[in-house]
Structures are given as C-alpha cells and as structure tokens.
Amino acid sequence: MEKQLIRVQEKLKLLKTLDADCTLFGSDSHKYKFRKKLTAQQVAAFEAKHQVQLPLDYVAFLTQIGNGGTLG
C-alpha cells in the first residue's frame, strides 16, 4: 500500500507541474491543494461515532495525503 501512496503523490506532483496555469477542469478552484491530513485518532473517532470501519487504503489516503480530496 505504501508504494501505491507514493505513486499517487508523485502523480499529483507531476499533474500540478504540468498544469501550472491551472487550466484543467476544476483545477482553477482547488490549485491542487488538499485538505489537511487526518490523524489516526481523528479517523478512529469518526469510525467510533458512525460505527463503521473504513477500508485501510482509504484510511492511509486520509492520514498520508489529505482529508477526502482537494479544496474547491
């Protein structure tokens, strides 16, 4: 899973570089900035509150890349 997250981060960096003027669909509003990462404690609190268990790869995304996606 770690390799996949690294690939995602690398692709996002490349896309941001290639679209420096933010002309691709939607990029003008979010500028490739992600919401703040969550802590493991925040994820655990969400899971407990909603009585769910999020998939591990999604938890990894939330805690290592950003909380659910770009600002926009």
Coordinates of C-alpha atoms in Angstrom, one line a residue:
M1 CA 0.0 0.0 0.0
E2 CA 2.9 2.4 0.7
K3 CA 4.1 2.1 -2.9
Q4 CA 0.7 3.0 -4.1
L5 CA 0.5 6.1 -1.9
I6 CA 3.9 7.2 -3.2
R7 CA 2.8 6.7 -6.8
V8 CA -0.3 8.8 -6.1
Q9 CA 1.7 11.6 -4.5
E10 CA 4.2 11.5 -7.4
K11 CA 1.4 11.7 -10.0
L12 CA -0.3 14.6 -8.2
K13 CA 3.0 16.5 -8.1
L14 CA 3.5 15.8 -11.8
L15 CA 0.0 16.9 -12.7
K16 CA 0.4 20.1 -10.7
T17 CA 3.7 20.8 -12.6
L18 CA 2.1 20.0 -16.0
D19 CA -0.9 22.2 -15.2
A20 CA 1.0 25.1 -13.6
D21 CA -1.6 27.6 -15.0
C22 CA -4.5 25.5 -13.5
T23 CA -6.4 25.3 -16.8
L24 CA -7.6 21.7 -16.4
F25 CA -11.2 21.1 -15.4
G26 CA -11.7 22.3 -11.8
S27 CA -8.0 22.9 -11.0
D28 CA -8.6 26.7 -11.1
S29 CA -10.7 26.4 -7.9
H30 CA -8.5 24.0 -5.9
K31 CA -5.0 24.6 -7.3
Y32 CA -4.1 21.0 -6.3
K33 CA -4.2 21.8 -2.6
F34 CA -5.6 19.0 -0.5
R35 CA -7.5 19.3 2.8
K36 CA -5.4 18.8 5.9
K37 CA -4.4 15.2 6.6
L38 CA -6.3 13.5 9.5
T39 CA -4.6 11.8 12.4
A40 CA -5.2 8.2 13.3
Q41 CA -7.1 9.4 16.4
Q42 CA -9.4 11.5 14.2
V43 CA -10.1 8.5 12.0
A44 CA -10.8 6.3 15.0
A45 CA -13.1 8.9 16.5
F46 CA -15.1 9.1 13.2
E47 CA -15.3 5.3 12.9
A48 CA -16.5 5.0 16.5
K49 CA -19.0 7.8 16.2
H50 CA -20.5 6.3 13.0
Q51 CA -20.0 2.7 14.0
V52 CA -18.1 1.9 10.8
Q53 CA -14.6 0.6 9.8
L54 CA -13.1 2.5 6.9
P55 CA -11.1 0.5 4.4
L56 CA -7.4 0.5 5.3
D57 CA -6.3 2.0 2.0
Y58 CA -8.8 4.9 2.4
V59 CA -7.5 5.5 5.9
A60 CA -4.0 5.6 4.5
F61 CA -5.1 8.2 2.0
L62 CA -6.8 10.3 4.7
T63 CA -3.8 10.2 7.0
Q64 CA -1.0 10.5 4.5
I65 CA -2.3 12.5 1.5
G66 CA -5.3 14.5 2.5
N67 CA -8.8 14.5 4.1
G68 CA -11.0 13.4 1.3
G69 CA -9.6 15.4 -1.6
T70 CA -8.9 18.9 -2.8
L71 CA -10.1 22.2 -1.6
G72 CA -12.5 23.5 -4.0

